[in-house]
PDB file of N, CA and C in Angstrom:
ATOM      1  N   MET A   1     108.543 287.492 299.831  1.00 44.00           N
ATOM      2  CA  MET A   1     108.775 286.423 298.774  1.00 44.00           C
ATOM      3  C   MET A   1     110.380 285.929 298.620  1.00 44.00           C
ATOM      4  N   ASP A   2     110.132 284.298 298.137  1.00 42.00           N
ATOM      5  CA  ASP A   2     111.010 283.994 298.306  1.00 42.00           C
ATOM      6  C   ASP A   2     111.933 283.679 297.289  1.00 42.00           C
ATOM      7  N   ALA A   3     113.236 283.147 296.974  1.00 42.00           N
ATOM      8  CA  ALA A   3     114.110 283.966 296.497  1.00 42.00           C
ATOM      9  C   ALA A   3     113.981 282.704 294.780  1.00 42.00           C
ATOM     10  N   ALA A   4     113.529 281.318 294.803  1.00 44.00           N
ATOM     11  CA  ALA A   4     112.969 280.999 294.230  1.00 44.00           C
ATOM     12  C   ALA A   4     111.762 281.106 293.279  1.00 44.00           C
ATOM     13  N   GLU A   5     110.874 282.146 293.799  1.00 41.00           N
ATOM     14  CA  GLU A   5     109.474 282.116 293.660  1.00 41.00           C
ATOM     15  C   GLU A   5     109.777 283.404 292.070  1.00 41.00           C
ATOM     16  N   PRO A   6     111.247 284.800 291.634  1.00 42.00           N
ATOM     17  CA  PRO A   6     111.417 284.527 290.737  1.00 42.00           C
ATOM     18  C   PRO A   6     112.073 283.810 289.632  1.00 42.00           C
ATOM     19  N   MET A   7     113.198 283.054 289.606  1.00 42.00           N
ATOM     20  CA  MET A   7     113.134 281.797 288.954  1.00 42.00           C
ATOM     21  C   MET A   7     112.618 280.953 288.394  1.00 42.00           C
ATOM     22  N   ALA A   8     111.427 280.845 289.310  1.00 41.00           N
ATOM     23  CA  ALA A   8     110.777 280.228 288.802  1.00 41.00           C
ATOM     24  C   ALA A   8     109.865 280.302 286.980  1.00 41.00           C
ATOM     25  N   GLU A   9     109.780 282.328 287.536  1.00 45.00           N
ATOM     26  CA  GLU A   9     108.340 283.045 286.243  1.00 45.00           C
ATOM     27  C   GLU A   9     109.379 282.574 285.504  1.00 45.00           C
ATOM     28  N   ASP A  10     110.450 282.572 284.922  1.00 47.00           N
ATOM     29  CA  ASP A  10     111.761 283.186 284.297  1.00 47.00           C
ATOM     30  C   ASP A  10     112.031 281.506 283.580  1.00 47.00           C
ATOM     31  N   GLN A  11     111.861 280.860 284.081  1.00 42.00           N
ATOM     32  CA  GLN A  11     112.955 279.529 283.244  1.00 42.00           C
ATOM     33  C   GLN A  11     111.094 279.181 282.829  1.00 42.00           C
ATOM     34  N   PRO A  12     111.358 278.929 280.703  1.00 42.00           N
ATOM     35  CA  PRO A  12     110.159 278.441 280.758  1.00 42.00           C
ATOM     36  C   PRO A  12     109.691 276.856 280.523  1.00 42.00           C
ATOM     37  N   SER A  13     108.732 276.789 280.923  1.00 41.00           N
ATOM     38  CA  SER A  13     107.685 275.514 281.255  1.00 41.00           C
ATOM     39  C   SER A  13     107.841 274.430 279.791  1.00 41.00           C
ATOM     40  N   ARG A  14     107.693 273.452 280.652  1.00 41.00           N
ATOM     41  CA  ARG A  14     108.075 272.055 279.661  1.00 41.00           C
ATOM     42  C   ARG A  14     106.650 272.519 278.292  1.00 41.00           C
ATOM     43  N   PRO A  15     107.604 271.740 277.469  1.00 45.00           N
ATOM     44  CA  PRO A  15     106.239 272.194 275.826  1.00 45.00           C
ATOM     45  C   PRO A  15     105.545 271.369 276.060  1.00 45.00           C
ATOM     46  N   ASP A  16     104.553 271.286 275.849  1.00 51.00           N
ATOM     47  CA  ASP A  16     103.418 269.988 275.667  1.00 51.00           C
ATOM     48  C   ASP A  16     103.292 269.227 274.557  1.00 51.00           C
ATOM     49  N   THR A  17     104.465 270.045 273.658  1.00 59.00           N
ATOM     50  CA  THR A  17     104.446 269.481 272.575  1.00 59.00           C
ATOM     51  C   THR A  17     105.454 269.185 272.067  1.00 59.00           C
ATOM     52  N   VAL A  18     105.891 268.352 270.929  1.00 63.00           N
ATOM     53  CA  VAL A  18     107.025 268.057 270.321  1.00 63.00           C
ATOM     54  C   VAL A  18     107.026 267.596 268.489  1.00 63.00           C
ATOM     55  N   ALA A  19     107.424 268.272 268.030  1.00 71.00           N
ATOM     56  CA  ALA A  19     107.554 268.504 266.252  1.00 71.00           C
ATOM     57  C   ALA A  19     105.742 268.859 266.241  1.00 71.00           C
ATOM     58  N   GLY A  20     104.950 269.128 266.761  1.00 88.00           N
ATOM     59  CA  GLY A  20     103.862 269.707 266.776  1.00 88.00           C
ATOM     60  C   GLY A  20     102.456 268.563 267.410  1.00 88.00           C
ATOM     61  N   LEU A  21     102.683 267.684 267.957  1.00 94.00           N
ATOM     62  CA  LEU A  21     102.457 266.748 268.684  1.00 94.00           C
ATOM     63  C   LEU A  21     102.466 266.708 269.828  1.00 94.00           C
ATOM     64  N   THR A  22     100.978 266.107 271.043  1.00 94.00           N
ATOM     65  CA  THR A  22     101.431 266.636 271.890  1.00 94.00           C
ATOM     66  C   THR A  22     101.760 265.419 273.059  1.00 94.00           C
ATOM     67  N   GLU A  23     102.190 265.480 273.906  1.00 94.00           N
ATOM     68  CA  GLU A  23     102.421 264.118 274.251  1.00 94.00           C
ATOM     69  C   GLU A  23     101.723 262.707 274.616  1.00 94.00           C
ATOM     70  N   ARG A  24     101.137 262.795 274.601  1.00 95.00           N
ATOM     71  CA  ARG A  24     100.530 261.690 274.526  1.00 95.00           C
ATOM     72  C   ARG A  24     100.207 261.422 272.902  1.00 95.00           C
ATOM     73  N   GLU A  25     100.058 261.859 271.839  1.00 96.00           N
ATOM     74  CA  GLU A  25     100.689 261.797 270.421  1.00 96.00           C
ATOM     75  C   GLU A  25     101.469 260.916 270.283  1.00 96.00           C
ATOM     76  N   LEU A  26     102.726 261.670 270.631  1.00 95.00           N
ATOM     77  CA  LEU A  26     103.818 260.881 270.549  1.00 95.00           C
ATOM     78  C   LEU A  26     104.452 259.775 271.485  1.00 95.00           C
ATOM     79  N   ASP A  27     103.314 259.234 272.347  1.00 96.00           N
ATOM     80  CA  ASP A  27     102.821 257.748 273.196  1.00 96.00           C
ATOM     81  C   ASP A  27     102.575 257.308 271.863  1.00 96.00           C
ATOM     82  N   ILE A  28     100.838 257.910 271.329  1.00 96.00           N
ATOM     83  CA  ILE A  28     100.357 256.587 270.694  1.00 96.00           C
ATOM     84  C   ILE A  28     101.276 255.918 269.327  1.00 96.00           C
ATOM     85  N   LEU A  29     102.177 256.954 269.015  1.00 96.00           N
ATOM     86  CA  LEU A  29     102.942 256.270 268.062  1.00 96.00           C
ATOM     87  C   LEU A  29     103.966 255.819 268.380  1.00 96.00           C
ATOM     88  N   ALA A  30     104.785 255.519 269.340  1.00 95.00           N
ATOM     89  CA  ALA A  30     105.825 254.815 270.497  1.00 95.00           C
ATOM     90  C   ALA A  30     104.931 253.483 270.387  1.00 95.00           C
ATOM     91  N   PHE A  31     103.506 253.828 271.316  1.00 96.00           N
ATOM     92  CA  PHE A  31     102.901 252.180 271.728  1.00 96.00           C
ATOM     93  C   PHE A  31     102.705 251.542 269.688  1.00 96.00           C
ATOM     94  N   GLU A  32     101.878 252.410 269.239  1.00 95.00           N
ATOM     95  CA  GLU A  32     102.425 251.886 268.181  1.00 95.00           C
ATOM     96  C   GLU A  32     103.282 250.856 267.678  1.00 95.00           C
ATOM     97  N   ARG A  33     104.140 251.648 267.716  1.00 94.00           N
ATOM     98  CA  ARG A  33     105.196 250.751 266.935  1.00 94.00           C
ATOM     99  C   ARG A  33     106.059 249.330 267.726  1.00 94.00           C
ATOM    100  N   GLN A  34     104.972 249.410 268.630  1.00 92.00           N
ATOM    101  CA  GLN A  34     104.912 247.373 269.837  1.00 92.00           C
ATOM    102  C   GLN A  34     104.331 246.383 268.360  1.00 92.00           C
ATOM    103  N   TRP A  35     104.773 245.319 268.825  1.00 86.00           N
ATOM    104  CA  TRP A  35     104.318 244.048 267.622  1.00 86.00           C
ATOM    105  C   TRP A  35     103.361 243.311 268.703  1.00 86.00           C
ATOM    106  N   TRP A  36     101.808 242.639 268.647  1.00 83.00           N
ATOM    107  CA  TRP A  36     101.293 241.938 269.132  1.00 83.00           C
ATOM    108  C   TRP A  36     100.786 240.456 268.614  1.00 83.00           C
ATOM    109  N   ARG A  37     101.012 239.676 269.246  1.00 86.00           N
ATOM    110  CA  ARG A  37     101.628 238.052 269.382  1.00 86.00           C
ATOM    111  C   ARG A  37      99.999 237.700 269.171  1.00 86.00           C
ATOM    112  N   HIS A  38      99.145 238.365 270.441  1.00 88.00           N
ATOM    113  CA  HIS A  38      98.017 237.327 270.602  1.00 88.00           C
ATOM    114  C   HIS A  38      96.704 238.624 270.933  1.00 88.00           C
ATOM    115  N   ALA A  39      95.979 237.330 269.933  1.00 80.00           N
ATOM    116  CA  ALA A  39      94.359 238.377 270.000  1.00 80.00           C
ATOM    117  C   ALA A  39      93.961 238.812 270.948  1.00 80.00           C
ATOM    118  N   GLY A  40      94.094 240.189 270.928  1.00 89.00           N
ATOM    119  CA  GLY A  40      93.306 240.859 272.471  1.00 89.00           C
ATOM    120  C   GLY A  40      93.901 241.915 273.855  1.00 89.00           C
ATOM    121  N   ALA A  41      95.844 241.276 272.920  1.00 93.00           N
ATOM    122  CA  ALA A  41      96.745 241.703 274.197  1.00 93.00           C
ATOM    123  C   ALA A  41      96.718 243.348 273.671  1.00 93.00           C
ATOM    124  N   LYS A  42      96.285 243.255 272.927  1.00 93.00           N
ATOM    125  CA  LYS A  42      96.607 245.208 272.408  1.00 93.00           C
ATOM    126  C   LYS A  42      95.580 246.108 272.883  1.00 93.00           C
ATOM    127  N   GLU A  43      94.695 245.121 272.989  1.00 94.00           N
ATOM    128  CA  GLU A  43      92.702 246.087 273.120  1.00 94.00           C
ATOM    129  C   GLU A  43      93.273 246.138 274.834  1.00 94.00           C
ATOM    130  N   ASN A  44      93.946 245.229 275.918  1.00 95.00           N
ATOM    131  CA  ASN A  44      94.422 245.109 276.751  1.00 95.00           C
ATOM    132  C   ASN A  44      95.041 246.551 277.162  1.00 95.00           C
ATOM    133  N   ALA A  45      95.883 246.166 276.650  1.00 95.00           N
ATOM    134  CA  ALA A  45      97.134 247.072 276.531  1.00 95.00           C
ATOM    135  C   ALA A  45      97.040 248.674 276.304  1.00 95.00           C
ATOM    136  N   VAL A  46      96.094 248.634 275.298  1.00 96.00           N
ATOM    137  CA  VAL A  46      95.441 250.145 275.432  1.00 96.00           C
ATOM    138  C   VAL A  46      94.933 250.709 276.213  1.00 96.00           C
ATOM    139  N   ARG A  47      93.782 249.852 277.295  1.00 96.00           N
ATOM    140  CA  ARG A  47      93.557 250.322 278.020  1.00 96.00           C
ATOM    141  C   ARG A  47      93.874 250.327 279.610  1.00 96.00           C
ATOM    142  N   GLU A  48      94.811 249.804 279.361  1.00 96.00           N
ATOM    143  CA  GLU A  48      95.487 250.143 280.594  1.00 96.00           C
ATOM    144  C   GLU A  48      96.544 250.985 281.051  1.00 96.00           C
ATOM    145  N   ARG A  49      97.842 251.564 279.635  1.00 96.00           N
ATOM    146  CA  ARG A  49      98.203 252.585 278.994  1.00 96.00           C
ATOM    147  C   ARG A  49      97.659 253.295 279.580  1.00 96.00           C
ATOM    148  N   PHE A  50      96.865 253.419 278.599  1.00 97.00           N
ATOM    149  CA  PHE A  50      95.917 254.598 278.297  1.00 97.00           C
ATOM    150  C   PHE A  50      94.617 255.536 278.592  1.00 97.00           C
ATOM    151  N   GLY A  51      94.395 254.147 279.368  1.00 97.00           N
ATOM    152  CA  GLY A  51      92.932 254.327 280.457  1.00 97.00           C
ATOM    153  C   GLY A  51      91.227 254.784 279.007  1.00 97.00           C
ATOM    154  N   LEU A  52      91.710 253.493 277.871  1.00 96.00           N
ATOM    155  CA  LEU A  52      90.378 254.081 276.509  1.00 96.00           C
ATOM    156  C   LEU A  52      90.244 252.796 276.389  1.00 96.00           C
ATOM    157  N   SER A  53      88.921 253.025 276.054  1.00 96.00           N
ATOM    158  CA  SER A  53      88.556 251.492 275.122  1.00 96.00           C
ATOM    159  C   SER A  53      89.026 251.816 273.751  1.00 96.00           C
ATOM    160  N   SER A  54      89.568 250.507 273.281  1.00 94.00           N
ATOM    161  CA  SER A  54      89.767 250.422 271.821  1.00 94.00           C
ATOM    162  C   SER A  54      89.355 251.234 270.851  1.00 94.00           C
ATOM    163  N   THR A  55      87.918 251.752 270.455  1.00 96.00           N
ATOM    164  CA  THR A  55      87.313 252.138 269.983  1.00 96.00           C
ATOM    165  C   THR A  55      87.912 253.442 270.039  1.00 96.00           C
ATOM    166  N   ARG A  56      87.711 254.319 270.697  1.00 97.00           N
ATOM    167  CA  ARG A  56      88.297 255.655 271.492  1.00 97.00           C
ATOM    168  C   ARG A  56      89.591 255.333 270.993  1.00 97.00           C
ATOM    169  N   TYR A  57      90.549 254.612 271.051  1.00 97.00           N
ATOM    170  CA  TYR A  57      92.018 255.067 270.767  1.00 97.00           C
ATOM    171  C   TYR A  57      92.114 255.048 269.046  1.00 97.00           C
ATOM    172  N   TYR A  58      91.829 253.930 268.683  1.00 96.00           N
ATOM    173  CA  TYR A  58      91.147 254.417 267.157  1.00 96.00           C
ATOM    174  C   TYR A  58      91.698 255.319 266.425  1.00 96.00           C
ATOM    175  N   GLN A  59      90.090 255.417 267.097  1.00 97.00           N
ATOM    176  CA  GLN A  59      89.396 257.410 266.501  1.00 97.00           C
ATOM    177  C   GLN A  59      91.072 257.583 266.535  1.00 97.00           C
ATOM    178  N   LEU A  60      92.002 258.018 267.905  1.00 97.00           N
ATOM    179  CA  LEU A  60      92.708 259.065 268.009  1.00 97.00           C
ATOM    180  C   LEU A  60      93.679 258.952 266.821  1.00 97.00           C
ATOM    181  N   LEU A  61      93.734 257.826 267.025  1.00 97.00           N
ATOM    182  CA  LEU A  61      95.139 257.122 265.811  1.00 97.00           C
ATOM    183  C   LEU A  61      94.907 257.774 264.343  1.00 97.00           C
ATOM    184  N   ASN A  62      93.639 257.270 264.704  1.00 96.00           N
ATOM    185  CA  ASN A  62      93.357 257.810 262.367  1.00 96.00           C
ATOM    186  C   ASN A  62      93.527 259.506 262.431  1.00 96.00           C
ATOM    187  N   ALA A  63      92.819 259.587 263.339  1.00 97.00           N
ATOM    188  CA  ALA A  63      92.999 261.666 263.729  1.00 97.00           C
ATOM    189  C   ALA A  63      94.575 261.677 263.269  1.00 97.00           C
ATOM    190  N   LEU A  64      95.577 261.501 264.541  1.00 97.00           N
ATOM    191  CA  LEU A  64      97.253 261.560 264.575  1.00 97.00           C
ATOM    192  C   LEU A  64      97.085 260.900 262.856  1.00 97.00           C
ATOM    193  N   LEU A  65      96.962 260.454 262.396  1.00 97.00           N
ATOM    194  CA  LEU A  65      97.217 259.766 261.063  1.00 97.00           C
ATOM    195  C   LEU A  65      97.396 260.760 260.217  1.00 97.00           C
ATOM    196  N   ALA A  66      96.095 260.925 260.371  1.00 96.00           N
ATOM    197  CA  ALA A  66      96.129 262.570 259.202  1.00 96.00           C
ATOM    198  C   ALA A  66      97.019 264.246 258.907  1.00 96.00           C
ATOM    199  N   LYS A  67      97.276 263.558 260.426  1.00 96.00           N
ATOM    200  CA  LYS A  67      98.103 264.804 260.633  1.00 96.00           C
ATOM    201  C   LYS A  67      99.531 265.295 259.586  1.00 96.00           C
ATOM    202  N   PRO A  68     100.009 266.198 259.298  1.00 96.00           N
ATOM    203  CA  PRO A  68     101.511 266.120 258.988  1.00 96.00           C
ATOM    204  C   PRO A  68     102.251 266.212 259.850  1.00 96.00           C
ATOM    205  N   GLU A  69     102.693 266.823 261.495  1.00 96.00           N
ATOM    206  CA  GLU A  69     103.733 266.634 261.794  1.00 96.00           C
ATOM    207  C   GLU A  69     103.706 264.938 262.412  1.00 96.00           C
ATOM    208  N   ALA A  70     102.825 264.379 262.500  1.00 96.00           N
ATOM    209  CA  ALA A  70     102.902 262.786 262.330  1.00 96.00           C
ATOM    210  C   ALA A  70     103.742 261.853 261.954  1.00 96.00           C
ATOM    211  N   VAL A  71     103.914 262.284 259.976  1.00 95.00           N
ATOM    212  CA  VAL A  71     104.369 261.977 259.232  1.00 95.00           C
ATOM    213  C   VAL A  71     105.610 262.218 259.491  1.00 95.00           C
ATOM    214  N   ALA A  72     105.987 263.469 260.404  1.00 94.00           N
ATOM    215  CA  ALA A  72     107.681 264.036 260.365  1.00 94.00           C
ATOM    216  C   ALA A  72     107.910 263.413 261.601  1.00 94.00           C
ATOM    217  N   ALA A  73     107.571 263.004 262.525  1.00 93.00           N
ATOM    218  CA  ALA A  73     107.615 262.293 263.604  1.00 93.00           C
ATOM    219  C   ALA A  73     108.246 261.521 263.579  1.00 93.00           C
ATOM    220  N   ASP A  74     107.189 260.561 262.866  1.00 94.00           N
ATOM    221  CA  ASP A  74     108.087 259.271 262.091  1.00 94.00           C
ATOM    222  C   ASP A  74     107.499 258.929 260.989  1.00 94.00           C
ATOM    223  N   PRO A  75     107.831 258.648 260.143  1.00 95.00           N
ATOM    224  CA  PRO A  75     106.960 258.390 258.766  1.00 95.00           C
ATOM    225  C   PRO A  75     107.128 257.618 258.105  1.00 95.00           C
ATOM    226  N   MET A  76     108.011 256.463 258.211  1.00 97.00           N
ATOM    227  CA  MET A  76     107.987 254.720 257.654  1.00 97.00           C
ATOM    228  C   MET A  76     106.357 254.500 258.827  1.00 97.00           C
ATOM    229  N   LEU A  77     106.363 254.502 260.544  1.00 96.00           N
ATOM    230  CA  LEU A  77     105.624 254.031 261.018  1.00 96.00           C
ATOM    231  C   LEU A  77     104.039 254.486 260.496  1.00 96.00           C
ATOM    232  N   VAL A  78     104.024 255.481 260.088  1.00 97.00           N
ATOM    233  CA  VAL A  78     102.464 255.797 259.596  1.00 97.00           C
ATOM    234  C   VAL A  78     102.506 255.424 258.315  1.00 97.00           C
ATOM    235  N   LYS A  79     103.871 256.182 257.711  1.00 97.00           N
ATOM    236  CA  LYS A  79     103.344 255.331 255.744  1.00 97.00           C
ATOM    237  C   LYS A  79     103.010 254.034 256.593  1.00 97.00           C
ATOM    238  N   ARG A  80     102.891 252.986 257.318  1.00 96.00           N
ATOM    239  CA  ARG A  80     102.347 251.492 257.334  1.00 96.00           C
ATOM    240  C   ARG A  80     101.683 251.212 258.117  1.00 96.00           C
ATOM    241  N   LEU A  81     101.342 252.412 258.926  1.00 96.00           N
ATOM    242  CA  LEU A  81      99.953 252.237 259.615  1.00 96.00           C
ATOM    243  C   LEU A  81      99.054 253.051 258.215  1.00 96.00           C
ATOM    244  N   ARG A  82      99.215 253.621 257.742  1.00 97.00           N
ATOM    245  CA  ARG A  82      98.433 253.924 256.732  1.00 97.00           C
ATOM    246  C   ARG A  82      97.567 252.911 255.204  1.00 97.00           C
ATOM    247  N   LYS A  83      99.059 252.203 254.926  1.00 97.00           N
ATOM    248  CA  LYS A  83      98.874 251.541 254.963  1.00 97.00           C
ATOM    249  C   LYS A  83      98.104 250.066 255.314  1.00 97.00           C
ATOM    250  N   SER A  84      97.778 250.213 255.942  1.00 94.00           N
ATOM    251  CA  SER A  84      97.392 248.967 256.791  1.00 94.00           C
ATOM    252  C   SER A  84      95.578 249.225 256.589  1.00 94.00           C
ATOM    253  N   ARG A  85      95.535 250.791 257.500  1.00 94.00           N
ATOM    254  CA  ARG A  85      94.659 251.141 257.609  1.00 94.00           C
ATOM    255  C   ARG A  85      93.183 251.184 256.245  1.00 94.00           C
ATOM    256  N   ALA A  86      93.964 251.781 254.751  1.00 94.00           N
ATOM    257  CA  ALA A  86      93.779 251.650 253.796  1.00 94.00           C
ATOM    258  C   ALA A  86      93.603 250.174 252.415  1.00 94.00           C
ATOM    259  N   ALA A  87      94.540 249.099 253.364  1.00 93.00           N
ATOM    260  CA  ALA A  87      93.665 247.554 252.783  1.00 93.00           C
ATOM    261  C   ALA A  87      92.769 246.997 253.862  1.00 93.00           C
ATOM    262  N   ARG A  88      92.486 247.403 254.765  1.00 91.00           N
ATOM    263  CA  ARG A  88      91.398 246.686 255.763  1.00 91.00           C
ATOM    264  C   ARG A  88      89.971 247.142 254.972  1.00 91.00           C
ATOM    265  N   GLN A  89      90.489 248.670 254.702  1.00 90.00           N
ATOM    266  CA  GLN A  89      89.426 249.922 253.617  1.00 90.00           C
ATOM    267  C   GLN A  89      88.867 249.520 252.758  1.00 90.00           C
ATOM    268  N   ARG A  90      89.789 248.298 252.057  1.00 91.00           N
ATOM    269  CA  ARG A  90      89.143 247.804 250.857  1.00 91.00           C
ATOM    270  C   ARG A  90      88.644 246.532 251.251  1.00 91.00           C
ATOM    271  N   LYS A  91      89.718 246.446 251.932  1.00 91.00           N
ATOM    272  CA  LYS A  91      88.666 244.904 252.061  1.00 91.00           C
ATOM    273  C   LYS A  91      86.926 244.467 252.773  1.00 91.00           C
ATOM    274  N   ARG A  92      87.232 245.689 252.734  1.00 88.00           N
ATOM    275  CA  ARG A  92      85.722 245.903 253.801  1.00 88.00           C
ATOM    276  C   ARG A  92      84.527 246.305 252.608  1.00 88.00           C
ATOM    277  N   GLY A  93      85.527 247.816 251.317  1.00 89.00           N
ATOM    278  CA  GLY A  93      84.163 247.805 250.333  1.00 89.00           C
ATOM    279  C   GLY A  93      83.867 247.108 250.087  1.00 89.00           C
ATOM    280  N   ALA A  94      85.284 246.055 249.355  1.00 87.00           N
ATOM    281  CA  ALA A  94      85.082 244.827 248.423  1.00 87.00           C
ATOM    282  C   ALA A  94      83.723 243.946 248.681  1.00 87.00           C
ATOM    283  N   ARG A  95      84.174 243.501 250.488  1.00 85.00           N
ATOM    284  CA  ARG A  95      82.970 242.177 251.153  1.00 85.00           C
ATOM    285  C   ARG A  95      81.473 242.671 251.086  1.00 85.00           C
ATOM    286  N   ARG A  96      80.987 244.500 250.917  1.00 86.00           N
ATOM    287  CA  ARG A  96      79.805 244.840 251.283  1.00 86.00           C
ATOM    288  C   ARG A  96      79.886 244.479 249.390  1.00 86.00           C
ATOM    289  N   LEU A  97      80.317 244.521 248.329  1.00 87.00           N
ATOM    290  CA  LEU A  97      79.594 244.666 246.860  1.00 87.00           C
ATOM    291  C   LEU A  97      80.302 242.896 246.806  1.00 87.00           C
ATOM    292  N   GLY A  98      80.660 241.793 247.621  1.00 86.00           N
ATOM    293  CA  GLY A  98      80.244 240.636 247.287  1.00 86.00           C
ATOM    294  C   GLY A  98      81.150 240.608 245.893  1.00 86.00           C
ATOM    295  N   ILE A  99      82.770 241.508 245.847  1.00 84.00           N
ATOM    296  CA  ILE A  99      84.216 240.805 245.855  1.00 84.00           C
ATOM    297  C   ILE A  99      84.963 240.319 246.555  1.00 84.00           C
ATOM    298  N   GLU A 100      85.556 239.225 245.478  1.00 80.00           N
ATOM    299  CA  GLU A 100      86.250 238.507 246.779  1.00 80.00           C
ATOM    300  C   GLU A 100      88.044 238.781 246.113  1.00 80.00           C
ATOM    301  N   LEU A 101      88.689 239.693 247.833  1.00 73.00           N
ATOM    302  CA  LEU A 101      90.220 240.306 247.467  1.00 73.00           C
ATOM    303  C   LEU A 101      90.558 239.684 247.865  1.00 73.00           C
ATOM    304  N   SER A 102      92.125 238.696 246.997  1.00 65.00           N
ATOM    305  CA  SER A 102      93.117 238.155 247.937  1.00 65.00           C
ATOM    306  C   SER A 102      93.831 238.483 249.002  1.00 65.00           C
TER     307      SER A 102
END
């Protein structure tokens, strides 16, 4: 038996989560802190960085925004993203009803 083997078993493994969030979820929050100037730039970056379609990325992001752990990890960002999402939902609903929102 190698001397390093018992030591490796005694050492705790690297945690898969921080503050109740996975590394991927933390990476998504970090990604959302960036600002995008050009249309399509974010979608291309999502595909390159995460290997996901934009649709799947936004599904994961919306699920993440519902988690209290995400609020604890970055309250200002999560509140801003939730507010933006709510505004888009209001506009979409108003458009369906034929109401003009400014």
